[in-house]
Amino acid sequence: MLRLALLVLGALLLQPALARKDDRSQPMRVVHADSFSGFNAPNSVTTLNGNVELSQGTLKITGDLAKIHVDGNQQLSRIVVTGNAHIQQLDDAGNLMSGDAHTLDYDNIKGIATLKGQASVHQQGRGEAHGDTLTYNTQTSEMTGSSGNDGMVHMVFLPKPQPVPAHSARKKKKYIAVNRRTPGPYSNLTDDDTYS
């Protein structure tokens, strides 16, 4: 229990900027599948086989097999991907989140991805998490996880890059006024030239 509480606390520290807000308003597209069976009707399931690739704005989901669930309101409610499951999405700052697992269960209504079986989530510039099960909220970037066979969840927190102070980044240069009419050592310089 303590381990799970520490994981949730650590996950809160990993939170980057929010996922792209306009992704949720985009249509979900089947970019590729070798074959499919099913139809778009209330309370139905469509199965996509082979090299499946789905996209919704910057959100991309891939895997070997996907089952697309449509609810009673004819909304795409859930996508379950098995075999080489992968999810990725850019946040509003342009940072990439990517996740991999044996199985991905994506709740399209809530924007929550549950990755199971040797799951990993990488957040560009922020860190990564590994575990048997990881849950990632694509709207808030909140993440939770649980341990697998080795009894531990593994995480890496990247330090925030520190800005280089301006005075140590470069040597200050002295600027001189240029009189182009009077011949002399600086008469060929322009207003943008400097000397040390």
PDB file of C-alpha atoms in Angstrom:
ATOM      1  CA  MET A   1       0.000   0.000   0.000  1.00  0.00           C
ATOM      2  CA  LEU A   2       2.855   2.360   0.864  1.00  0.00           C
ATOM      3  CA  ARG A   3       4.495   1.576  -2.471  1.00  0.00           C
ATOM      4  CA  LEU A   4       1.321   2.503  -4.362  1.00  0.00           C
ATOM      5  CA  ALA A   5       0.987   5.759  -2.399  1.00  0.00           C
ATOM      6  CA  LEU A   6       4.589   6.658  -3.241  1.00  0.00           C
ATOM      7  CA  LEU A   7       3.919   5.889  -6.887  1.00  0.00           C
ATOM      8  CA  VAL A   8       0.885   8.163  -6.998  1.00  0.00           C
ATOM      9  CA  LEU A   9       2.890  10.935  -5.320  1.00  0.00           C
ATOM     10  CA  GLY A  10       5.722  10.427  -7.794  1.00  0.00           C
ATOM     11  CA  ALA A  11       3.294  10.435 -10.687  1.00  0.00           C
ATOM     12  CA  LEU A  12       1.979  13.806  -9.644  1.00  0.00           C
ATOM     13  CA  LEU A  13       5.529  15.141  -9.883  1.00  0.00           C
ATOM     14  CA  LEU A  14       5.790  13.898 -13.473  1.00  0.00           C
ATOM     15  CA  GLN A  15       2.888  16.025 -14.692  1.00  0.00           C
ATOM     16  CA  PRO A  16       3.819  18.144 -17.711  1.00  0.00           C
ATOM     17  CA  ALA A  17       1.613  20.556 -19.598  1.00  0.00           C
ATOM     18  CA  LEU A  18      -1.845  19.309 -20.516  1.00  0.00           C
ATOM     19  CA  ALA A  19      -2.457  17.256 -23.635  1.00  0.00           C
ATOM     20  CA  ARG A  20      -3.468  19.075 -26.813  1.00  0.00           C
ATOM     21  CA  LYS A  21      -6.885  20.497 -26.104  1.00  0.00           C
ATOM     22  CA  ASP A  22      -8.024  20.399 -29.725  1.00  0.00           C
ATOM     23  CA  ASP A  23      -7.320  16.643 -30.111  1.00  0.00           C
ATOM     24  CA  ARG A  24     -10.622  15.754 -28.413  1.00  0.00           C
ATOM     25  CA  SER A  25     -12.604  17.706 -31.023  1.00  0.00           C
ATOM     26  CA  GLN A  26     -10.991  15.846 -33.949  1.00  0.00           C
ATOM     27  CA  PRO A  27     -12.492  12.724 -35.567  1.00  0.00           C
ATOM     28  CA  MET A  28     -10.957   9.332 -34.730  1.00  0.00           C
ATOM     29  CA  ARG A  29      -9.481   7.977 -37.966  1.00  0.00           C
ATOM     30  CA  VAL A  30      -8.472   4.455 -38.940  1.00  0.00           C
ATOM     31  CA  VAL A  31      -5.251   5.266 -40.784  1.00  0.00           C
ATOM     32  CA  HIS A  32      -4.443   1.622 -41.517  1.00  0.00           C
ATOM     33  CA  ALA A  33      -5.542  -1.954 -40.837  1.00  0.00           C
ATOM     34  CA  ASP A  34      -4.936  -5.068 -42.923  1.00  0.00           C
ATOM     35  CA  SER A  35      -8.570  -6.123 -42.455  1.00  0.00           C
ATOM     36  CA  PHE A  36     -11.679  -5.327 -40.407  1.00  0.00           C
ATOM     37  CA  SER A  37     -15.062  -6.750 -39.479  1.00  0.00           C
ATOM     38  CA  GLY A  38     -17.986  -4.904 -37.947  1.00  0.00           C
ATOM     39  CA  PHE A  39     -19.984  -1.762 -38.485  1.00  0.00           C
ATOM     40  CA  ASN A  40     -20.706   1.623 -36.916  1.00  0.00           C
ATOM     41  CA  ALA A  41     -23.990   1.066 -35.074  1.00  0.00           C
ATOM     42  CA  PRO A  42     -25.193   1.557 -31.475  1.00  0.00           C
ATOM     43  CA  ASN A  43     -23.696  -0.934 -28.999  1.00  0.00           C
ATOM     44  CA  SER A  44     -21.390  -2.549 -31.557  1.00  0.00           C
ATOM     45  CA  VAL A  45     -17.770  -3.673 -31.754  1.00  0.00           C
ATOM     46  CA  THR A  46     -15.593  -3.395 -34.855  1.00  0.00           C
ATOM     47  CA  THR A  47     -12.420  -5.489 -35.022  1.00  0.00           C
ATOM     48  CA  LEU A  48      -9.334  -4.233 -36.879  1.00  0.00           C
ATOM     49  CA  ASN A  49      -6.572  -6.754 -37.658  1.00  0.00           C
ATOM     50  CA  GLY A  50      -2.944  -6.324 -38.640  1.00  0.00           C
ATOM     51  CA  ASN A  51      -0.753  -3.215 -38.454  1.00  0.00           C
ATOM     52  CA  VAL A  52      -3.540  -1.155 -36.920  1.00  0.00           C
ATOM     53  CA  GLU A  53      -3.025   2.611 -36.769  1.00  0.00           C
ATOM     54  CA  LEU A  54      -5.597   5.066 -35.392  1.00  0.00           C
ATOM     55  CA  SER A  55      -5.284   8.825 -35.005  1.00  0.00           C
ATOM     56  CA  GLN A  56      -7.203  11.692 -33.426  1.00  0.00           C
ATOM     57  CA  GLY A  57      -5.338  14.979 -33.836  1.00  0.00           C
ATOM     58  CA  THR A  58      -1.854  14.354 -32.369  1.00  0.00           C
ATOM     59  CA  LEU A  59      -3.082  11.205 -30.555  1.00  0.00           C
ATOM     60  CA  LYS A  60      -1.840   8.054 -32.295  1.00  0.00           C
ATOM     61  CA  ILE A  61      -2.633   4.440 -31.311  1.00  0.00           C
ATOM     62  CA  THR A  62      -1.052   1.402 -32.960  1.00  0.00           C
ATOM     63  CA  GLY A  63      -1.015  -2.358 -32.418  1.00  0.00           C
ATOM     64  CA  ASP A  64      -1.610  -5.786 -33.892  1.00  0.00           C
ATOM     65  CA  LEU A  65      -5.369  -5.989 -33.214  1.00  0.00           C
ATOM     66  CA  ALA A  66      -7.912  -3.374 -32.090  1.00  0.00           C
ATOM     67  CA  LYS A  67     -11.514  -3.652 -30.985  1.00  0.00           C
ATOM     68  CA  ILE A  68     -13.448  -0.405 -31.360  1.00  0.00           C
ATOM     69  CA  HIS A  69     -16.489  -0.165 -29.064  1.00  0.00           C
ATOM     70  CA  VAL A  70     -19.401   2.122 -30.016  1.00  0.00           C
ATOM     71  CA  ASP A  71     -21.888   2.914 -27.204  1.00  0.00           C
ATOM     72  CA  GLY A  72     -25.687   3.301 -27.312  1.00  0.00           C
ATOM     73  CA  ASN A  73     -25.315   6.966 -28.342  1.00  0.00           C
ATOM     74  CA  GLN A  74     -23.192   5.889 -31.300  1.00  0.00           C
ATOM     75  CA  GLN A  75     -20.060   7.433 -29.785  1.00  0.00           C
ATOM     76  CA  LEU A  76     -16.719   5.688 -30.074  1.00  0.00           C
ATOM     77  CA  SER A  77     -16.405   4.900 -26.376  1.00  0.00           C
ATOM     78  CA  ARG A  78     -13.463   2.513 -26.055  1.00  0.00           C
ATOM     79  CA  ILE A  79     -10.558   1.045 -28.000  1.00  0.00           C
ATOM     80  CA  VAL A  80      -8.816  -2.122 -26.815  1.00  0.00           C
ATOM     81  CA  VAL A  81      -5.502  -2.858 -28.554  1.00  0.00           C
ATOM     82  CA  THR A  82      -3.599  -6.115 -28.081  1.00  0.00           C
ATOM     83  CA  GLY A  83      -0.139  -7.018 -29.297  1.00  0.00           C
ATOM     84  CA  ASN A  84       2.560  -4.341 -29.575  1.00  0.00           C
ATOM     85  CA  ALA A  85       0.169  -1.710 -28.221  1.00  0.00           C
ATOM     86  CA  HIS A  86       1.478   1.854 -28.522  1.00  0.00           C
ATOM     87  CA  ILE A  87       0.005   5.276 -27.751  1.00  0.00           C
ATOM     88  CA  GLN A  88       1.518   8.718 -28.257  1.00  0.00           C
ATOM     89  CA  GLN A  89       0.342  12.318 -28.039  1.00  0.00           C
ATOM     90  CA  LEU A  90       1.798  15.816 -28.000  1.00  0.00           C
ATOM     91  CA  ASP A  91       0.950  18.249 -25.220  1.00  0.00           C
ATOM     92  CA  ASP A  92       0.205  21.941 -25.789  1.00  0.00           C
ATOM     93  CA  ALA A  93       3.936  22.720 -25.370  1.00  0.00           C
ATOM     94  CA  GLY A  94       4.843  20.237 -28.140  1.00  0.00           C
ATOM     95  CA  ASN A  95       6.324  17.594 -25.784  1.00  0.00           C
ATOM     96  CA  LEU A  96       5.716  13.962 -26.706  1.00  0.00           C
ATOM     97  CA  MET A  97       4.164  11.393 -24.363  1.00  0.00           C
ATOM     98  CA  SER A  98       4.498   7.808 -25.542  1.00  0.00           C
ATOM     99  CA  GLY A  99       3.443   4.525 -23.976  1.00  0.00           C
ATOM    100  CA  ASP A 100       3.955   0.866 -24.825  1.00  0.00           C
ATOM    101  CA  ALA A 101       2.518  -2.375 -23.416  1.00  0.00           C
ATOM    102  CA  HIS A 102       1.120  -5.755 -24.401  1.00  0.00           C
ATOM    103  CA  THR A 103      -2.439  -4.388 -24.060  1.00  0.00           C
ATOM    104  CA  LEU A 104      -3.881  -0.873 -24.241  1.00  0.00           C
ATOM    105  CA  ASP A 105      -7.431  -0.098 -23.099  1.00  0.00           C
ATOM    106  CA  TYR A 106      -8.275   3.475 -24.139  1.00  0.00           C
ATOM    107  CA  ASP A 107     -11.439   5.113 -22.768  1.00  0.00           C
ATOM    108  CA  ASN A 108     -12.212   7.595 -25.548  1.00  0.00           C
ATOM    109  CA  ILE A 109     -14.905   9.404 -23.533  1.00  0.00           C
ATOM    110  CA  LYS A 110     -12.678  10.152 -20.503  1.00  0.00           C
ATOM    111  CA  GLY A 111      -9.339  10.164 -22.366  1.00  0.00           C
ATOM    112  CA  ILE A 112      -7.768   7.549 -20.069  1.00  0.00           C
ATOM    113  CA  ALA A 113      -5.286   4.974 -21.367  1.00  0.00           C
ATOM    114  CA  THR A 114      -4.600   1.833 -19.303  1.00  0.00           C
ATOM    115  CA  LEU A 115      -1.454   0.003 -20.382  1.00  0.00           C
ATOM    116  CA  LYS A 116      -0.961  -3.585 -19.138  1.00  0.00           C
ATOM    117  CA  GLY A 117       1.895  -6.048 -19.435  1.00  0.00           C
ATOM    118  CA  GLN A 118       5.443  -4.637 -19.332  1.00  0.00           C
ATOM    119  CA  ALA A 119       3.994  -1.147 -19.568  1.00  0.00           C
ATOM    120  CA  SER A 120       6.100   1.979 -20.008  1.00  0.00           C
ATOM    121  CA  VAL A 121       5.243   5.660 -20.367  1.00  0.00           C
ATOM    122  CA  HIS A 122       7.822   8.263 -21.434  1.00  0.00           C
ATOM    123  CA  GLN A 123       7.182  11.982 -21.069  1.00  0.00           C
ATOM    124  CA  GLN A 124       9.612  14.103 -23.099  1.00  0.00           C
ATOM    125  CA  GLY A 125      11.728  16.279 -20.843  1.00  0.00           C
ATOM    126  CA  ARG A 126       9.978  14.993 -17.700  1.00  0.00           C
ATOM    127  CA  GLY A 127      10.799  11.322 -17.133  1.00  0.00           C
ATOM    128  CA  GLU A 128       9.426   7.831 -17.492  1.00  0.00           C
ATOM    129  CA  ALA A 129       7.598   5.085 -15.593  1.00  0.00           C
ATOM    130  CA  HIS A 130       7.631   1.293 -15.956  1.00  0.00           C
ATOM    131  CA  GLY A 131       5.321  -1.239 -14.327  1.00  0.00           C
ATOM    132  CA  ASP A 132       2.916  -4.072 -14.936  1.00  0.00           C
ATOM    133  CA  THR A 133      -0.020  -1.638 -15.224  1.00  0.00           C
ATOM    134  CA  LEU A 134       0.126   2.102 -15.891  1.00  0.00           C
ATOM    135  CA  THR A 135      -2.885   4.397 -16.254  1.00  0.00           C
ATOM    136  CA  TYR A 136      -2.373   7.682 -18.103  1.00  0.00           C
ATOM    137  CA  ASN A 137      -4.939  10.473 -18.335  1.00  0.00           C
ATOM    138  CA  THR A 138      -4.428  12.115 -21.735  1.00  0.00           C
ATOM    139  CA  GLN A 139      -6.315  15.240 -20.599  1.00  0.00           C
ATOM    140  CA  THR A 140      -4.424  15.997 -17.363  1.00  0.00           C
ATOM    141  CA  SER A 141      -1.195  13.938 -17.803  1.00  0.00           C
ATOM    142  CA  GLU A 142      -1.845  12.333 -14.399  1.00  0.00           C
ATOM    143  CA  MET A 143      -0.404   8.839 -14.134  1.00  0.00           C
ATOM    144  CA  THR A 144      -0.787   5.922 -11.700  1.00  0.00           C
ATOM    145  CA  GLY A 145       0.785   2.474 -11.738  1.00  0.00           C
ATOM    146  CA  SER A 146       1.228  -0.861 -10.035  1.00  0.00           C
ATOM    147  CA  SER A 147       4.011  -3.401  -9.786  1.00  0.00           C
ATOM    148  CA  GLY A 148       4.432  -6.596 -11.691  1.00  0.00           C
ATOM    149  CA  ASN A 149       6.586  -9.682 -11.361  1.00  0.00           C
ATOM    150  CA  ASP A 150       9.556  -8.027  -9.648  1.00  0.00           C
ATOM    151  CA  GLY A 151       7.290  -6.289  -7.123  1.00  0.00           C
ATOM    152  CA  MET A 152       8.431  -2.780  -8.026  1.00  0.00           C
ATOM    153  CA  VAL A 153       7.485   0.137 -10.208  1.00  0.00           C
ATOM    154  CA  HIS A 154      10.452   1.862 -11.823  1.00  0.00           C
ATOM    155  CA  MET A 155      10.514   5.602 -12.427  1.00  0.00           C
ATOM    156  CA  VAL A 156      12.986   8.170 -13.678  1.00  0.00           C
ATOM    157  CA  PHE A 157      12.548  11.884 -12.896  1.00  0.00           C
ATOM    158  CA  LEU A 158      14.540  14.180 -15.150  1.00  0.00           C
ATOM    159  CA  PRO A 159      15.868  17.402 -13.629  1.00  0.00           C
ATOM    160  CA  LYS A 160      14.435  20.634 -14.920  1.00  0.00           C
ATOM    161  CA  PRO A 161      16.990  22.330 -17.200  1.00  0.00           C
ATOM    162  CA  GLN A 162      18.455  25.401 -15.523  1.00  0.00           C
ATOM    163  CA  PRO A 163      18.923  28.538 -17.619  1.00  0.00           C
ATOM    164  CA  VAL A 164      22.508  29.672 -18.125  1.00  0.00           C
ATOM    165  CA  PRO A 165      23.079  33.087 -16.506  1.00  0.00           C
ATOM    166  CA  ALA A 166      23.491  35.792 -19.140  1.00  0.00           C
ATOM    167  CA  HIS A 167      26.747  37.157 -17.648  1.00  0.00           C
ATOM    168  CA  SER A 168      28.516  33.792 -17.822  1.00  0.00           C
ATOM    169  CA  ALA A 169      27.090  32.790 -21.200  1.00  0.00           C
ATOM    170  CA  ARG A 170      29.257  35.228 -23.121  1.00  0.00           C
ATOM    171  CA  LYS A 171      31.869  37.856 -22.544  1.00  0.00           C
ATOM    172  CA  LYS A 172      30.517  41.380 -22.619  1.00  0.00           C
ATOM    173  CA  LYS A 173      31.660  43.389 -25.584  1.00  0.00           C
ATOM    174  CA  LYS A 174      32.282  47.097 -25.683  1.00  0.00           C
ATOM    175  CA  TYR A 175      30.554  49.088 -28.338  1.00  0.00           C
ATOM    176  CA  ILE A 176      32.206  52.052 -30.028  1.00  0.00           C
ATOM    177  CA  ALA A 177      30.769  54.934 -31.934  1.00  0.00           C
ATOM    178  CA  VAL A 178      31.918  55.077 -35.503  1.00  0.00           C
ATOM    179  CA  ASN A 179      32.649  58.259 -37.380  1.00  0.00           C
ATOM    180  CA  ARG A 180      32.713  57.198 -41.011  1.00  0.00           C
ATOM    181  CA  ARG A 181      33.838  60.612 -42.245  1.00  0.00           C
ATOM    182  CA  THR A 182      37.118  60.719 -40.374  1.00  0.00           C
ATOM    183  CA  PRO A 183      39.783  58.241 -41.518  1.00  0.00           C
ATOM    184  CA  GLY A 184      41.249  56.190 -38.713  1.00  0.00           C
ATOM    185  CA  PRO A 185      41.477  52.674 -37.262  1.00  0.00           C
ATOM    186  CA  TYR A 186      37.694  52.349 -36.837  1.00  0.00           C
ATOM    187  CA  SER A 187      36.484  54.099 -39.976  1.00  0.00           C
ATOM    188  CA  ASN A 188      35.661  50.808 -41.755  1.00  0.00           C
ATOM    189  CA  LEU A 189      33.423  49.498 -38.948  1.00  0.00           C
ATOM    190  CA  THR A 190      29.631  49.601 -39.045  1.00  0.00           C
ATOM    191  CA  ASP A 191      27.325  50.482 -36.159  1.00  0.00           C
ATOM    192  CA  ASP A 192      26.862  46.739 -35.426  1.00  0.00           C
ATOM    193  CA  ASP A 193      30.582  45.905 -35.157  1.00  0.00           C
ATOM    194  CA  THR A 194      32.187  45.392 -31.754  1.00  0.00           C
ATOM    195  CA  TYR A 195      35.642  44.947 -30.352  1.00  0.00           C
ATOM    196  CA  SER A 196      36.941  43.220 -27.226  1.00  0.00           C
TER     197      SER A 196
END
